[in-house]
Every structure is written in C-alpha cells, then in structure tokens.
Tab-separated table of C-alpha atoms in Angstrom:
chain	number	residue	atom	x	y	z
Q	1	UNK	CA	-29.738	-23.970	1.653
Q	2	UNK	CA	-29.151	-20.619	0.406
Q	3	UNK	CA	-29.971	-19.690	-3.368
Q	4	UNK	CA	-26.622	-19.153	-5.098
Q	5	UNK	CA	-26.171	-16.961	-7.979
Q	6	UNK	CA	-24.373	-18.140	-10.026
Q	7	UNK	CA	-25.485	-21.337	-8.909
Q	8	UNK	CA	-21.856	-22.865	-9.058
Q	9	UNK	CA	-18.374	-21.603	-8.518
Q	10	UNK	CA	-16.941	-20.619	-11.659
Q	11	UNK	CA	-14.083	-22.530	-12.826
Q	12	UNK	CA	-11.798	-19.468	-13.095
Q	13	UNK	CA	-11.982	-18.603	-9.564
Q	14	UNK	CA	-8.578	-18.895	-8.286
Q	15	UNK	CA	-9.116	-18.410	-4.654
Q	16	UNK	CA	-9.618	-21.466	-2.637
Q	17	UNK	CA	-10.959	-19.360	0.428
Q	18	UNK	CA	-13.796	-18.129	-1.974
Q	19	UNK	CA	-14.709	-21.693	-3.016
Q	20	UNK	CA	-14.777	-22.813	0.653
Q	21	UNK	CA	-17.146	-19.837	1.340
Q	22	UNK	CA	-19.084	-20.589	-1.528
Q	23	UNK	CA	-20.002	-23.892	-0.051
Q	24	UNK	CA	-20.321	-23.008	3.420
Q	25	UNK	CA	-22.715	-20.358	2.639
Q	26	UNK	CA	-24.880	-22.542	0.237
Q	27	UNK	CA	-25.123	-25.454	2.700
Q	28	UNK	CA	-25.627	-23.413	6.053
Q	29	UNK	CA	-27.815	-20.677	5.119
Q	30	UNK	CA	-31.417	-20.969	5.028
Q	31	UNK	CA	-33.359	-20.929	1.765
Q	32	UNK	CA	-34.575	-17.150	2.950
Q	33	UNK	CA	-31.129	-16.003	1.896
Q	34	UNK	CA	-29.894	-15.095	-1.712
Q	35	UNK	CA	-25.976	-15.176	-2.279
Q	36	UNK	CA	-24.317	-13.189	-5.181
Q	37	UNK	CA	-20.871	-14.426	-5.843
Q	38	UNK	CA	-18.166	-12.292	-7.224
Q	39	UNK	CA	-20.355	-9.286	-8.067
Q	40	UNK	CA	-18.445	-6.536	-10.333
Q	41	UNK	CA	-18.714	-3.234	-9.233
Q	42	UNK	CA	-19.085	-0.600	-12.304
Q	43	UNK	CA	-17.664	2.415	-10.602
Q	44	UNK	CA	-14.597	2.132	-8.138
Q	45	UNK	CA	-12.899	5.285	-7.236
Q	46	UNK	CA	-9.210	4.262	-7.200
Q	47	UNK	CA	-9.477	1.179	-9.903
Q	48	UNK	CA	-10.952	0.794	-13.384
Q	49	UNK	CA	-13.078	-1.967	-11.920
Q	50	UNK	CA	-13.987	-3.440	-8.565
Q	51	UNK	CA	-15.620	-6.711	-7.232
Q	52	UNK	CA	-17.634	-7.938	-4.317
Q	53	UNK	CA	-16.648	-11.334	-3.469
Q	54	UNK	CA	-20.200	-12.123	-1.686
Q	55	UNK	CA	-23.514	-10.236	-1.466
Q	56	UNK	CA	-25.681	-11.941	1.110
Q	57	UNK	CA	-29.485	-10.663	1.041
Q	58	UNK	CA	-31.850	-12.082	3.541
Q	59	UNK	CA	-34.694	-10.793	5.831
Q	60	UNK	CA	-31.874	-9.193	8.216
Q	61	UNK	CA	-30.540	-7.111	5.440
Q	62	UNK	CA	-27.801	-7.122	2.988
Q	63	UNK	CA	-24.271	-8.260	3.696
Q	64	UNK	CA	-20.901	-7.570	1.785
Q	65	UNK	CA	-18.144	-10.267	2.489
Q	66	UNK	CA	-14.350	-9.826	1.562
Q	67	UNK	CA	-12.698	-13.042	1.280
Q	68	UNK	CA	-9.107	-13.355	2.102
Q	69	UNK	CA	-7.465	-16.658	2.006
Q	70	UNK	CA	-4.151	-15.572	3.089
Q	71	UNK	CA	-2.587	-15.041	6.580
Q	72	UNK	CA	-3.691	-11.852	8.250
Q	73	UNK	CA	-1.629	-10.130	10.778
Q	74	UNK	CA	-1.329	-6.885	12.939
Q	75	UNK	CA	2.167	-4.830	13.437
Q	76	UNK	CA	2.186	-1.684	15.552
Q	77	UNK	CA	-1.322	-1.258	15.179
Q	78	UNK	CA	-1.404	-1.680	11.334
Q	79	UNK	CA	-3.245	-4.592	9.457
C-alpha cells in the first residue's frame, strides 16, 4: 500500500475521478511509493496558482498525474 500525503482525501475535493484515483493508487501501489495529492504550485506562468493532482515518487522516478473525470474526445486532430 502506498503512503498517501495527506493520508485521506480532503472532504473539499469535488472531483469524483480524483477520489477514485486516490483510492486506487493507495491500494495498488507498493509501500515503496509515496503519493502526494493536490500539490499546490507556487509559481504558474498563466494563473495566480496551479495544482498537480498527484505526484507519485518511487524507485523508478517521479510522475505527475493530471486526472480528468469528464469525457475526452479528439476532433479534427484537436483534443
């Protein structure tokens, strides 16, 4: 089981997709992994603030995940 920081999903988290991913990462990754949820970014080039949904840290590297819960489509080569 991965170490989650914070250890529980914030009740203010509105995204059901983020909630699902939180519990999947927690349950399915090994204890070698640390997962940061909803990490604020101090400096963002276009917005007053930014956020990374999940940062997964482990022996194979550091991965940043952006979770989308809506429909995704590609139209005329544009996402």
